[in-house]
XYZ file of C-alpha atoms in Angstrom:
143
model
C -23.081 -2.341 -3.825
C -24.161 -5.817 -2.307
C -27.910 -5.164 -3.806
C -26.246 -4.645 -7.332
C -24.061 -7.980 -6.780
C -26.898 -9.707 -5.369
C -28.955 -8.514 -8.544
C -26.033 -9.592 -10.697
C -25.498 -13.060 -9.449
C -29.385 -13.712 -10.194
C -29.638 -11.963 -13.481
C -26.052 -14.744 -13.992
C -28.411 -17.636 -12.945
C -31.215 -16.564 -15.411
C -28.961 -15.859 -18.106
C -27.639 -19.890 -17.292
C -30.865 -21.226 -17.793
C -31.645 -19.120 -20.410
C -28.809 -20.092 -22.925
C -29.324 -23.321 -23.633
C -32.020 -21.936 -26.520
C -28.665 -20.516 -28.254
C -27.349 -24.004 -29.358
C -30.663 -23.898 -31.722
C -29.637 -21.104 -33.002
C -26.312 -23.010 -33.851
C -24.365 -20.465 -31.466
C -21.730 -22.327 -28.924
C -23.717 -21.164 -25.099
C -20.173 -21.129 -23.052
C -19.330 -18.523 -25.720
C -22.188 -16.621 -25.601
C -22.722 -16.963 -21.380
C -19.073 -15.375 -21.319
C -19.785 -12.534 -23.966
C -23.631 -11.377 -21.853
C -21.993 -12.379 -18.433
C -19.129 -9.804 -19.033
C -21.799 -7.461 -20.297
C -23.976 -7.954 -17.152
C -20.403 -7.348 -15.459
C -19.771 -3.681 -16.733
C -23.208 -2.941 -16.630
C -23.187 -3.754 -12.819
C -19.650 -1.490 -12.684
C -21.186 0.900 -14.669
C -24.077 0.996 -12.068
C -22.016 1.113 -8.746
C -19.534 4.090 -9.724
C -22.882 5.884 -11.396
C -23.827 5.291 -7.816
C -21.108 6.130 -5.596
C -20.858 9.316 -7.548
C -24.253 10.064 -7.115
C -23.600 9.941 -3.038
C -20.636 11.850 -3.245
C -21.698 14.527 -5.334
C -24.518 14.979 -3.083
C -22.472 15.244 0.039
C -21.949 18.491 1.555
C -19.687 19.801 3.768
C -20.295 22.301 6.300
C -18.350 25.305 6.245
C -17.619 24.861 10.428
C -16.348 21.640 9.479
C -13.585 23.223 7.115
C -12.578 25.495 9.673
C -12.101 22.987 12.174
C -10.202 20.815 10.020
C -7.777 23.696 9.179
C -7.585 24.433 13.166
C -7.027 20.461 13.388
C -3.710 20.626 10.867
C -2.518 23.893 12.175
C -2.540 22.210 15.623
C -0.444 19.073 14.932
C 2.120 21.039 12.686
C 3.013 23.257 15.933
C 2.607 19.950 17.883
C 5.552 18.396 16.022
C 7.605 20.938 16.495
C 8.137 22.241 12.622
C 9.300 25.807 13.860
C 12.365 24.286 15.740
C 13.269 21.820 12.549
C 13.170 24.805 10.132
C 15.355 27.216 12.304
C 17.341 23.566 12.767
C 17.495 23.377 8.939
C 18.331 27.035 8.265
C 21.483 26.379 10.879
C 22.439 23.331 8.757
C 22.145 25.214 5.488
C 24.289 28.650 6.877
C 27.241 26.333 7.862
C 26.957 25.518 11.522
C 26.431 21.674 10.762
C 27.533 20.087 13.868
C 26.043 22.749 16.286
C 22.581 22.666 14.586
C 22.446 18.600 15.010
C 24.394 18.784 18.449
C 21.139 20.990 19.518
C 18.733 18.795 17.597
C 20.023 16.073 19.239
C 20.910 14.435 15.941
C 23.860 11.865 16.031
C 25.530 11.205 12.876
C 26.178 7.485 12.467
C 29.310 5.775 12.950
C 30.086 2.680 10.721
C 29.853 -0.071 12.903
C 33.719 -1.798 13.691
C 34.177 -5.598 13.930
C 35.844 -7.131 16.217
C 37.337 -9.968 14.455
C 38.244 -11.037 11.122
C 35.027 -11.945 8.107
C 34.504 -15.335 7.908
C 34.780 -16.235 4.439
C 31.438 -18.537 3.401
C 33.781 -21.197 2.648
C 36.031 -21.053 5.681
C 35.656 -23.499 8.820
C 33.260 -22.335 11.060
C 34.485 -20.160 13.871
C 32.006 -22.436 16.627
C 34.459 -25.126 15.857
C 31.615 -27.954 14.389
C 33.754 -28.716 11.868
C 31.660 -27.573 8.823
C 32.158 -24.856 6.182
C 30.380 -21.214 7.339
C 27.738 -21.873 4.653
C 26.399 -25.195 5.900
C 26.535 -24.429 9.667
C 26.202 -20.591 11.905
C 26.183 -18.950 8.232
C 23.306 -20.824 6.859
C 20.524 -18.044 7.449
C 22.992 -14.872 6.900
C 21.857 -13.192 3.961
C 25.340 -11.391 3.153
């Protein structure tokens, strides 16, 4: 890939030197470096993925390597523990709710209770500056 840009940025510099002959031909050269310089581009494009297709295609992969990489995923799914969260998920599913999470150790969340009353973003500020909420302790809040 940096050989084909490398190529590309010279084959630009040619083509820059090269188009001043195109105002004789009564052809405007910023059009006609943009038209051959985005040619050059997908040509170069059309070079790297001809490339990198090339590479992969002539890749192989080892059968002992597949293996291993199956051993590899069967490993970490037993690591995690996916037997217990399906028999965890069948309890869930047959009824017993709170006794599957209670032994999953699952908490269902409680809505969290203030303690005093919202301040309004218009009401005094409850530090006692002086100053509406919005322009003081409520300046950053995003509510």
């Amino acid at each position: 890939v940096d050989q084909k840009w490398m190529d590309h940025i010279d084959a630009m510099d040619q083509l820059r030197n090269a188009i001043g002959m195109r105002s004789v031909g009564q052809k405007d050269p910023v059009v006609e470096y943009r038209i051959e310089g985005s040619e050059m581009f997908d040509e170069m494009n059309m070079l790297i993925q001809n490339d990198t297709v090339r590479l992969i295609m002539k890749a192989n992969i080892e059968a002992g390597q597949r293996i291993e990489r199956k051993n590899s995923v069967k490993k970490l799914q037993e690591g995690h523990g996916s037997a217990q969260l399906d028999s965890v998920a069948k309890r869930a599913q047959s009824g017993e709710d709170a006794k599957a999470h209670q032994q999953a150790g699952i908490t269902q969340n409680q809505p969290v209770k203030r303690d005093s009353k919202k301040v309004g973003r218009n009401d005094p500020c409850p530090c006692g500056s002086g100053k509406k909420y919005k322009n003081c302790c409520g300046k950053d809040s995003n509510d």
